[in-house]
Amino acid sequence: MSLNIPHRGKGGKSTKAVILVGGPSRGTRFRPLSLDVPKPLFDVAGHPIIEHCFRAVAKVPEIKEVFIVGYYDESVFRDFIKDSSKSFPQIRVQYLREYQALGTAGGLYHFRDQILKGQPDRLFVLNADVCCSFPLGEMLKLYEDKDAEAVILGTRVSNEAATNFGCIVSDPPTKRVLHYVEKPESHISNLINCGVYLFSTECIFPAIRSAIKRRTERPRLLSYPSSENLESSMYPGDDDDEKDQMIRLEQDILSSVADSRQFFVLETKDFWRQIKTAGSAVPANALYLTKAFQNGSEELAAPSANILPPVFIHPTANVDPTAKLGPNVSIGPRANIGAGVRIKDSIVLEDAEIKHDACVLYSIVGWGSKVGCWARVEGTPTPVTSHSTSIVKNGVKVQSVTILGKECAVGDEVRVQNCVCLPYKELKRDVANEVIM
Amino acid sequence: MKALILVGGFGTRLRPLTLTLPKPLVEFANKPMIYHQVKALAAAGVTDIVLAVNYRPEIMTEALQKYEKEFNVRIEFSVETEPLGTAGPLKLAEKILGKDDTPFFVLNSDVICEYPFNELAEFHRQHGQEGTIIVTKVEEPSKYGVIVHKHDHPSRIDRFVEKPIEFVGNRINAGIYIFNPSVLKRIELRPTSIEQETFPAICKDGQLHSFDLEGFWMDVGQPKDFLAGTCLYLSSLTKKNSKELTPVSEPFVYGGNVLMDPSAKVGKNCRIGPNVTIGPNVVIGDGVRLQRCVLLSGSKVKDHAWVKSTIVGWNSSVGRWARLENVTVLGDDVAIGDEVYVNGGSILPHKTIKQNVDVPAIIM
């Protein structure tokens, strides 16, 4: 195994970026929406989730090459790459397909020759399933100020939420990462991993290599003394073999980098959300729209008596002037919004139709779905600080956002509340707190 | 002729509406409940009406003075200092009810029907005995007190069976009676029940008859039944081709049975009906959907709201895109915010509701 790792030159540094997209078997929590569209291509605030990452990367002047790494079929990202190359001709975009799930770090390592071609000094790694302002410029600055080998983007969450994420213990004055634990059982820190990294190529690839080495030389049991892993390692099988080849950045790399390297954290005070469940597309939509509005984006609808900003309306959508939209609403291509309709905190996808006087709140209306007149499709608002998309109602856990899959129909005057409706279903009666198969 | 209307107490079952107005003044089909009864009694030739009440609000005195003039009747309050049940008030009003030999009517103030007082009086005169009860047929007699007739007579009552387990008949007491003044001798001035004590006594002497009610009947003492009674009443107006109903040729009328005060205003693209009453000075916005509901005077339903099986109290407002259903009752001057959903909420007067009421609840 050879590593073409460049020595740090004196002049301008070169930087590449990798966007990790995962694969079709990873997006199950994004159902029912991922039944019809791969999660990275789902439209949030008028653009595919991956495009928000890509645009942030494209803003870094020194980045000339971006890799999308995942195990979706090649055809999945073809159009996206074509469109991106048109919009950003200075950037070469390439999809690198893993033929089996190699884990986030395993995938990087597998494609090290392509990534390291031209001897880049630094590598941004972005998880496509996060929604944030991607302050990549600030990360670069910290990296240079500290002469770092790795910079991780971190954010503060509530103590209760922290254990669901990778937790970072830092030394606040120096911003140095002292300790990193993925999803700890007990409270360690409320500063969590945002899934956005900047690595020195000299650091990350050898770190992955030694992780692989550790994995092959030592039984997994030793490095994972938790009961969950103990069980699986006691029953070796095909599944376990496959797992052994998975090398994940979060679990396998970051804690060892934290132990021994020049590892720093940039704490963002800006918004951050994970896009895991389908319902999390609604807060992500709100955050990206708010950001676009604050930046004076021209693609947003102009505020008026019936448009409460931020609202995105696709140019091909047809919205009756008496409909009241916003805040935090995205209307997809060719969608039809009737007279006297009310939409708030929702995503209405391509070709959907909302008939007159209907009301859509905290919901996602799927591609080609129809909502009847005077119908009410409604989720439950969750606090802005919440990182969960489920709520407890009368002792039962339900989805806070109502989601209609592709080509669903809600009858006239029917009310749908806190439901997830799989594609091609017709709802003729009021439903609440259900998953409709 | 004479009549006694049993009004009783505070009408707590019809709260939150009765926190604002005494029950007899709550509008049923845009007229106070008592108006329907006084009008029907006057039409049957009644000149003396006694209102048996536990309390006498000033507002009621005023209203009834108006009806005295309108229908040329005398209306007197008979105020109980302690509750006297359903029979005691008859004794308390003995001076009026027993002032001559002519029979007198007794009616429960919660009952709504077509009040066939003329026919009842005629039937009573023909059999010549002490009392006649109006009876109505019900589908589920097991919930009520059922009347059983003598074997040898179509109208003479043999006995009453309270909540029968086995079928003994389907005629129940409709809460409207006519008695000869002699009945007053059977009643003592104490808390006593007409159903439990007076009727069995008359029955024993073979002096009690039943009279079958034609058409609808409903005890509208609580909101759910108030709405059901409204539907029945409006349907009966439709059957009679009543001019009071809003013509179905109006573009917003959907499914008929819509009764609207001329002073009410309706916006564009509304769909209203079936079974809706709209009181004076009500304002309905654009794109509003109303069905099976009662909008009391001065209330406002804003654009695109959806209201079903709901009583909207006086001067209340329903926000844009709000949705009310499942026997929601708004008291006086309640405000429901834009886009709010209320499922079976009872909202006390002067409240503002800004968040969904997802499950039936009383909002204090």
mmCIF file of C-alpha atoms in Angstrom, chain B residues 33-345:
data_model
loop_
_atom_site.group_PDB
_atom_site.id
_atom_site.type_symbol
_atom_site.label_atom_id
_atom_site.label_comp_id
_atom_site.label_asym_id
_atom_site.label_seq_id
_atom_site.Cartn_x
_atom_site.Cartn_y
_atom_site.Cartn_z
ATOM 1 C CA MET B 33 -86.167 28.690 23.570
ATOM 2 C CA ILE B 34 -88.986 30.157 25.622
ATOM 3 C CA TYR B 35 -90.203 32.144 22.609
ATOM 4 C CA HIS B 36 -91.072 28.946 20.725
ATOM 5 C CA GLN B 37 -93.061 27.707 23.710
ATOM 6 C CA VAL B 38 -94.876 30.967 24.497
ATOM 7 C CA LYS B 39 -95.779 31.397 20.841
ATOM 8 C CA ALA B 40 -97.207 27.886 20.568
ATOM 9 C CA LEU B 41 -99.133 28.235 23.838
ATOM 10 C CA ALA B 42 -100.608 31.579 22.793
ATOM 11 C CA ALA B 43 -101.653 30.061 19.471
ATOM 12 C CA ALA B 44 -103.561 27.371 21.405
ATOM 13 C CA GLY B 45 -105.484 30.032 23.296
ATOM 14 C CA VAL B 46 -103.431 30.106 26.490
ATOM 15 C CA THR B 47 -103.641 33.471 28.250
ATOM 16 C CA ASP B 48 -101.903 32.767 31.563
ATOM 17 C CA ILE B 49 -98.371 31.370 31.632
ATOM 18 C CA VAL B 50 -96.469 30.558 34.810
ATOM 19 C CA LEU B 51 -92.703 30.210 34.672
ATOM 20 C CA ALA B 52 -91.508 27.921 37.447
ATOM 21 C CA VAL B 53 -87.976 29.051 38.271
ATOM 22 C CA ASN B 54 -85.423 28.729 41.061
ATOM 23 C CA TYR B 55 -84.106 32.173 40.438
ATOM 24 C CA ARG B 56 -85.307 35.248 38.606
ATOM 25 C CA PRO B 57 -82.717 37.068 36.553
ATOM 26 C CA GLU B 58 -83.574 40.644 35.629
ATOM 27 C CA ILE B 59 -82.801 39.962 32.000
ATOM 28 C CA MET B 60 -85.527 37.319 31.824
ATOM 29 C CA THR B 61 -88.172 39.645 33.252
ATOM 30 C CA GLU B 62 -87.406 42.141 30.513
ATOM 31 C CA ALA B 63 -87.605 39.601 27.733
ATOM 32 C CA LEU B 64 -90.881 38.196 28.946
ATOM 33 C CA GLN B 65 -92.531 41.600 29.219
ATOM 34 C CA LYS B 66 -91.893 41.889 25.505
ATOM 35 C CA TYR B 67 -93.560 38.536 24.822
ATOM 36 C CA GLU B 68 -96.576 39.476 27.002
ATOM 37 C CA LYS B 69 -97.230 42.326 24.594
ATOM 38 C CA GLU B 70 -96.360 40.428 21.431
ATOM 39 C CA PHE B 71 -98.654 37.480 22.175
ATOM 40 C CA ASN B 72 -101.172 39.194 24.430
ATOM 41 C CA VAL B 73 -100.591 36.807 27.344
ATOM 42 C CA ARG B 74 -99.821 37.205 31.063
ATOM 43 C CA ILE B 75 -96.537 35.662 32.117
ATOM 44 C CA GLU B 76 -95.827 35.255 35.780
ATOM 45 C CA PHE B 77 -92.776 34.003 37.606
ATOM 46 C CA SER B 78 -93.286 31.433 40.285
ATOM 47 C CA VAL B 79 -90.043 31.471 42.232
ATOM 48 C CA GLU B 80 -89.174 28.488 44.402
ATOM 49 C CA THR B 81 -87.202 29.370 47.512
ATOM 50 C CA GLU B 82 -86.082 25.756 47.631
ATOM 51 C CA PRO B 83 -86.146 23.335 44.690
ATOM 52 C CA LEU B 84 -89.550 21.637 44.594
ATOM 53 C CA GLY B 85 -88.838 19.016 41.952
ATOM 54 C CA THR B 86 -91.121 18.685 38.948
ATOM 55 C CA ALA B 87 -94.497 18.510 40.734
ATOM 56 C CA GLY B 88 -94.020 20.950 43.635
ATOM 57 C CA PRO B 89 -94.050 23.987 41.317
ATOM 58 C CA LEU B 90 -97.587 23.077 40.217
ATOM 59 C CA LYS B 91 -98.774 23.365 43.775
ATOM 60 C CA LEU B 92 -96.860 26.589 44.247
ATOM 61 C CA ALA B 93 -98.739 28.053 41.273
ATOM 62 C CA GLU B 94 -102.103 26.706 42.412
ATOM 63 C CA LYS B 95 -103.663 30.179 42.539
ATOM 64 C CA ILE B 96 -103.243 30.639 38.821
ATOM 65 C CA LEU B 97 -103.539 27.064 37.596
ATOM 66 C CA GLY B 98 -106.596 26.390 39.729
ATOM 67 C CA LYS B 99 -108.357 29.713 39.238
ATOM 68 C CA ASP B 100 -111.008 28.106 37.006
ATOM 69 C CA ASP B 101 -112.137 24.648 35.907
ATOM 70 C CA THR B 102 -110.329 24.641 32.575
ATOM 71 C CA PRO B 103 -107.369 22.253 32.160
ATOM 72 C CA PHE B 104 -103.818 23.577 32.114
ATOM 73 C CA PHE B 105 -100.674 22.607 30.217
ATOM 74 C CA VAL B 106 -97.367 21.715 31.848
ATOM 75 C CA LEU B 107 -94.211 21.603 29.829
ATOM 76 C CA ASN B 108 -90.561 21.017 30.372
ATOM 77 C CA SER B 109 -88.604 24.003 29.097
ATOM 78 C CA ASP B 110 -85.896 21.822 27.461
ATOM 79 C CA VAL B 111 -88.257 20.076 25.089
ATOM 80 C CA ILE B 112 -88.428 21.056 21.451
ATOM 81 C CA CYS B 113 -91.132 19.720 19.093
ATOM 82 C CA GLU B 114 -94.070 21.056 17.092
ATOM 83 C CA TYR B 115 -96.088 21.596 20.301
ATOM 84 C CA PRO B 116 -99.523 20.226 19.265
ATOM 85 C CA PHE B 117 -101.340 21.989 22.121
ATOM 86 C CA ASN B 118 -104.656 22.347 20.275
ATOM 87 C CA GLU B 119 -104.800 18.666 19.408
ATOM 88 C CA LEU B 120 -103.689 17.721 22.903
ATOM 89 C CA ALA B 121 -106.433 19.829 24.510
ATOM 90 C CA GLU B 122 -109.028 18.373 22.173
ATOM 91 C CA PHE B 123 -107.928 14.800 22.893
ATOM 92 C CA HIS B 124 -107.927 15.530 26.620
ATOM 93 C CA ARG B 125 -111.439 17.007 26.455
ATOM 94 C CA GLN B 126 -112.725 13.969 24.598
ATOM 95 C CA HIS B 127 -111.568 11.372 27.115
ATOM 96 C CA GLY B 128 -112.595 13.697 29.915
ATOM 97 C CA GLN B 129 -110.230 12.304 32.514
ATOM 98 C CA GLU B 130 -107.651 13.922 34.762
ATOM 99 C CA GLY B 131 -104.424 13.936 32.791
ATOM 100 C CA THR B 132 -102.817 13.391 29.389
ATOM 101 C CA ILE B 133 -99.127 12.943 28.681
ATOM 102 C CA ILE B 134 -97.635 13.543 25.271
ATOM 103 C CA VAL B 135 -95.560 10.497 24.318
ATOM 104 C CA THR B 136 -93.013 10.069 21.593
ATOM 105 C CA LYS B 137 -91.675 6.925 20.030
ATOM 106 C CA VAL B 138 -87.943 6.291 20.392
ATOM 107 C CA GLU B 139 -85.605 3.736 18.861
ATOM 108 C CA GLU B 140 -83.880 2.789 22.085
ATOM 109 C CA PRO B 141 -86.471 2.780 24.847
ATOM 110 C CA SER B 142 -84.068 1.148 27.304
ATOM 111 C CA LYS B 143 -82.558 4.575 28.062
ATOM 112 C CA TYR B 144 -85.883 6.131 29.148
ATOM 113 C CA GLY B 145 -89.022 5.584 31.210
ATOM 114 C CA VAL B 146 -91.416 3.658 28.961
ATOM 115 C CA ILE B 147 -95.187 3.907 29.056
ATOM 116 C CA VAL B 148 -97.283 0.718 29.126
ATOM 117 C CA HIS B 149 -100.978 0.959 28.211
ATOM 118 C CA LYS B 150 -103.919 -0.951 29.661
ATOM 119 C CA HIS B 151 -104.712 -4.069 27.604
ATOM 120 C CA ASP B 152 -108.215 -2.933 26.826
ATOM 121 C CA HIS B 153 -107.519 0.683 25.967
ATOM 122 C CA PRO B 154 -105.371 2.404 23.310
ATOM 123 C CA SER B 155 -104.505 5.473 25.359
ATOM 124 C CA ARG B 156 -105.112 4.729 29.038
ATOM 125 C CA ILE B 157 -101.775 4.272 30.837
ATOM 126 C CA ASP B 158 -101.306 1.198 33.009
ATOM 127 C CA ARG B 159 -97.805 1.823 34.352
ATOM 128 C CA PHE B 160 -94.352 3.230 33.727
ATOM 129 C CA VAL B 161 -91.238 1.087 33.434
ATOM 130 C CA GLU B 162 -88.010 2.951 34.126
ATOM 131 C CA LYS B 163 -85.138 1.969 31.750
ATOM 132 C CA PRO B 164 -86.625 -1.406 30.730
ATOM 133 C CA ILE B 165 -84.198 -4.236 30.034
ATOM 134 C CA GLU B 166 -86.760 -6.189 28.043
ATOM 135 C CA PHE B 167 -88.901 -4.522 25.426
ATOM 136 C CA VAL B 168 -92.230 -3.405 26.878
ATOM 137 C CA GLY B 169 -92.960 -0.629 24.405
ATOM 138 C CA ASN B 170 -91.255 2.300 22.719
ATOM 139 C CA ARG B 171 -93.366 5.248 23.847
ATOM 140 C CA ILE B 172 -91.712 7.572 26.304
ATOM 141 C CA ASN B 173 -92.815 10.604 28.235
ATOM 142 C CA ALA B 174 -92.143 13.664 26.059
ATOM 143 C CA GLY B 175 -92.312 16.099 28.990
ATOM 144 C CA ILE B 176 -95.546 17.884 27.935
ATOM 145 C CA TYR B 177 -98.823 17.325 29.786
ATOM 146 C CA ILE B 178 -102.335 18.615 30.230
ATOM 147 C CA PHE B 179 -104.189 18.254 33.531
ATOM 148 C CA ASN B 180 -107.528 19.093 35.024
ATOM 149 C CA PRO B 181 -107.150 21.417 38.033
ATOM 150 C CA SER B 182 -108.213 18.513 40.251
ATOM 151 C CA VAL B 183 -104.666 17.164 39.927
ATOM 152 C CA LEU B 184 -103.489 19.969 42.227
ATOM 153 C CA LYS B 185 -105.263 18.237 45.108
ATOM 154 C CA ARG B 186 -102.935 15.258 44.689
ATOM 155 C CA ILE B 187 -99.767 17.372 45.089
ATOM 156 C CA GLU B 188 -98.308 18.604 48.374
ATOM 157 C CA LEU B 189 -96.167 21.698 48.685
ATOM 158 C CA ARG B 190 -92.845 19.945 49.138
ATOM 159 C CA PRO B 191 -90.078 18.674 46.843
ATOM 160 C CA THR B 192 -91.905 16.064 44.816
ATOM 161 C CA SER B 193 -91.675 14.488 41.383
ATOM 162 C CA ILE B 194 -94.433 14.506 38.807
ATOM 163 C CA GLU B 195 -93.022 11.364 37.149
ATOM 164 C CA GLN B 196 -92.389 9.354 40.308
ATOM 165 C CA GLU B 197 -95.325 10.400 42.526
ATOM 166 C CA THR B 198 -98.076 12.259 40.690
ATOM 167 C CA PHE B 199 -98.344 10.054 37.589
ATOM 168 C CA PRO B 200 -98.480 6.710 39.442
ATOM 169 C CA ALA B 201 -101.246 8.143 41.633
ATOM 170 C CA ILE B 202 -103.361 9.295 38.654
ATOM 171 C CA CYS B 203 -102.559 6.030 36.881
ATOM 172 C CA LYS B 204 -103.872 4.028 39.798
ATOM 173 C CA ASP B 205 -107.237 5.682 39.329
ATOM 174 C CA GLY B 206 -107.162 4.975 35.599
ATOM 175 C CA GLN B 207 -107.258 8.712 34.924
ATOM 176 C CA LEU B 208 -104.024 9.097 32.901
ATOM 177 C CA HIS B 209 -103.887 8.912 29.108
ATOM 178 C CA SER B 210 -101.218 9.228 26.479
ATOM 179 C CA PHE B 211 -101.260 11.263 23.291
ATOM 180 C CA ASP B 212 -98.915 10.342 20.426
ATOM 181 C CA LEU B 213 -96.675 13.122 19.211
ATOM 182 C CA GLU B 214 -96.375 13.622 15.474
ATOM 183 C CA GLY B 215 -93.038 14.715 14.087
ATOM 184 C CA PHE B 216 -89.777 15.365 15.836
ATOM 185 C CA TRP B 217 -88.993 15.618 19.514
ATOM 186 C CA MET B 218 -85.792 16.416 21.373
ATOM 187 C CA ASP B 219 -84.696 17.335 24.851
ATOM 188 C CA VAL B 220 -82.188 20.049 24.009
ATOM 189 C CA GLY B 221 -80.835 20.534 27.520
ATOM 190 C CA GLN B 222 -77.235 19.779 26.561
ATOM 191 C CA PRO B 223 -75.046 20.895 23.652
ATOM 192 C CA LYS B 224 -74.964 17.586 21.761
ATOM 193 C CA ASP B 225 -78.755 17.366 21.821
ATOM 194 C CA PHE B 226 -79.091 21.074 21.165
ATOM 195 C CA LEU B 227 -77.323 20.486 17.836
ATOM 196 C CA ALA B 228 -79.320 17.325 17.093
ATOM 197 C CA GLY B 229 -82.553 19.183 17.941
ATOM 198 C CA THR B 230 -81.536 22.022 15.612
ATOM 199 C CA CYS B 231 -81.158 19.523 12.756
ATOM 200 C CA LEU B 232 -84.612 18.069 13.453
ATOM 201 C CA TYR B 233 -86.209 21.486 13.699
ATOM 202 C CA LEU B 234 -84.624 22.684 10.441
ATOM 203 C CA SER B 235 -85.655 19.485 8.676
ATOM 204 C CA SER B 236 -89.233 20.080 9.797
ATOM 205 C CA LEU B 237 -89.076 23.610 8.373
ATOM 206 C CA THR B 238 -87.836 22.168 5.076
ATOM 207 C CA LYS B 239 -90.672 19.645 5.080
ATOM 208 C CA LYS B 240 -93.160 22.483 5.541
ATOM 209 C CA ASN B 241 -91.481 24.499 2.770
ATOM 210 C CA SER B 242 -90.976 27.245 5.318
ATOM 211 C CA LYS B 243 -90.186 30.675 3.932
ATOM 212 C CA GLU B 244 -87.967 31.273 6.953
ATOM 213 C CA LEU B 245 -85.234 29.047 5.511
ATOM 214 C CA THR B 246 -82.599 30.476 3.239
ATOM 215 C CA PRO B 247 -83.578 29.379 -0.292
ATOM 216 C CA VAL B 248 -81.431 26.595 -1.741
ATOM 217 C CA SER B 249 -81.029 28.756 -4.832
ATOM 218 C CA GLU B 250 -78.508 30.850 -2.886
ATOM 219 C CA PRO B 251 -75.098 29.797 -4.258
ATOM 220 C CA PHE B 252 -73.611 29.198 -0.819
ATOM 221 C CA VAL B 253 -76.405 26.918 0.440
ATOM 222 C CA TYR B 254 -75.328 23.292 0.353
ATOM 223 C CA GLY B 255 -77.748 20.499 1.241
ATOM 224 C CA GLY B 256 -80.460 22.873 2.519
ATOM 225 C CA ASN B 257 -81.706 23.330 6.104
ATOM 226 C CA VAL B 258 -80.055 26.718 6.508
ATOM 227 C CA LEU B 259 -81.734 29.348 8.669
ATOM 228 C CA MET B 260 -80.126 32.743 8.485
ATOM 229 C CA ASP B 261 -81.059 36.061 10.040
ATOM 230 C CA PRO B 262 -81.434 38.750 7.339
ATOM 231 C CA SER B 263 -78.819 40.914 9.096
ATOM 232 C CA ALA B 264 -76.104 38.245 8.757
ATOM 233 C CA LYS B 265 -73.447 38.662 6.068
ATOM 234 C CA VAL B 266 -71.880 35.883 4.029
ATOM 235 C CA GLY B 267 -68.622 36.216 2.059
ATOM 236 C CA LYS B 268 -67.645 34.760 -1.292
ATOM 237 C CA ASN B 269 -67.164 31.079 -2.136
ATOM 238 C CA CYS B 270 -68.711 29.737 1.070
ATOM 239 C CA ARG B 271 -70.343 26.356 1.389
ATOM 240 C CA ILE B 272 -72.996 26.412 4.093
ATOM 241 C CA GLY B 273 -75.189 23.520 5.161
ATOM 242 C CA PRO B 274 -76.849 21.291 5.790
ATOM 243 C CA ASN B 275 -78.303 22.134 9.219
ATOM 244 C CA VAL B 276 -76.916 25.551 10.027
ATOM 245 C CA THR B 277 -78.496 28.430 11.926
ATOM 246 C CA ILE B 278 -76.943 31.865 11.642
ATOM 247 C CA GLY B 279 -78.031 34.529 14.100
ATOM 248 C CA PRO B 280 -78.412 38.305 13.769
ATOM 249 C CA ASN B 281 -75.338 40.372 12.829
ATOM 250 C CA VAL B 282 -73.196 37.322 12.229
ATOM 251 C CA VAL B 283 -70.350 37.932 9.783
ATOM 252 C CA ILE B 284 -69.043 35.064 7.680
ATOM 253 C CA GLY B 285 -65.869 35.573 5.665
ATOM 254 C CA ASP B 286 -64.784 34.169 2.294
ATOM 255 C CA GLY B 287 -64.357 30.469 1.615
ATOM 256 C CA VAL B 288 -65.970 29.407 4.882
ATOM 257 C CA ARG B 289 -67.381 25.907 5.279
ATOM 258 C CA LEU B 290 -70.210 25.464 7.790
ATOM 259 C CA GLN B 291 -72.239 22.375 8.533
ATOM 260 C CA ARG B 292 -74.377 21.175 11.440
ATOM 261 C CA CYS B 293 -73.658 24.212 13.526
ATOM 262 C CA VAL B 294 -75.221 27.117 15.348
ATOM 263 C CA LEU B 295 -73.784 30.622 15.097
ATOM 264 C CA LEU B 296 -75.255 32.872 17.762
ATOM 265 C CA SER B 297 -75.768 36.610 17.321
ATOM 266 C CA GLY B 298 -72.802 38.876 16.723
ATOM 267 C CA SER B 299 -70.401 36.029 16.122
ATOM 268 C CA LYS B 300 -67.820 36.075 13.368
ATOM 269 C CA VAL B 301 -66.362 33.265 11.300
ATOM 270 C CA LYS B 302 -63.315 34.443 9.418
ATOM 271 C CA ASP B 303 -62.089 33.451 5.945
ATOM 272 C CA HIS B 304 -61.532 29.758 5.103
ATOM 273 C CA ALA B 305 -62.572 28.437 8.508
ATOM 274 C CA TRP B 306 -64.257 25.039 8.753
ATOM 275 C CA VAL B 307 -66.961 24.559 11.382
ATOM 276 C CA LYS B 308 -68.960 21.406 12.063
ATOM 277 C CA SER B 309 -71.075 20.196 15.011
ATOM 278 C CA THR B 310 -70.272 23.348 16.928
ATOM 279 C CA ILE B 311 -72.126 26.108 18.775
ATOM 280 C CA VAL B 312 -70.407 29.450 18.295
ATOM 281 C CA GLY B 313 -71.430 31.681 21.207
ATOM 282 C CA TRP B 314 -72.530 35.320 21.032
ATOM 283 C CA ASN B 315 -69.848 37.746 19.811
ATOM 284 C CA SER B 316 -67.285 34.971 19.496
ATOM 285 C CA SER B 317 -64.865 34.874 16.615
ATOM 286 C CA VAL B 318 -63.408 31.942 14.743
ATOM 287 C CA GLY B 319 -60.010 32.591 13.138
ATOM 288 C CA ARG B 320 -58.978 32.123 9.535
ATOM 289 C CA TRP B 321 -58.365 28.460 8.642
ATOM 290 C CA ALA B 322 -59.504 27.420 12.097
ATOM 291 C CA ARG B 323 -61.285 24.095 12.348
ATOM 292 C CA LEU B 324 -63.933 23.373 14.991
ATOM 293 C CA GLU B 325 -65.752 20.077 15.374
ATOM 294 C CA ASN B 326 -67.088 17.283 17.580
ATOM 295 C CA VAL B 327 -69.523 19.303 19.742
ATOM 296 C CA THR B 328 -67.319 22.277 20.375
ATOM 297 C CA VAL B 329 -69.138 25.019 22.291
ATOM 298 C CA LEU B 330 -67.790 28.544 22.456
ATOM 299 C CA GLY B 331 -69.194 30.707 25.232
ATOM 300 C CA ASP B 332 -69.810 34.439 24.891
ATOM 301 C CA ASP B 333 -66.952 36.510 23.425
ATOM 302 C CA VAL B 334 -64.526 33.663 22.826
ATOM 303 C CA ALA B 335 -61.773 34.132 20.257
ATOM 304 C CA ILE B 336 -60.327 31.166 18.375
ATOM 305 C CA GLY B 337 -56.992 32.056 16.797
ATOM 306 C CA ASP B 338 -56.090 31.652 13.137
ATOM 307 C CA GLU B 339 -55.324 28.062 12.077
ATOM 308 C CA VAL B 340 -56.296 26.641 15.464
ATOM 309 C CA TYR B 341 -58.021 23.262 15.683
ATOM 310 C CA VAL B 342 -60.583 22.570 18.407
ATOM 311 C CA ASN B 343 -61.905 19.065 18.891
ATOM 312 C CA GLY B 344 -64.842 18.954 21.303
ATOM 313 C CA GLY B 345 -63.764 21.942 23.355
#
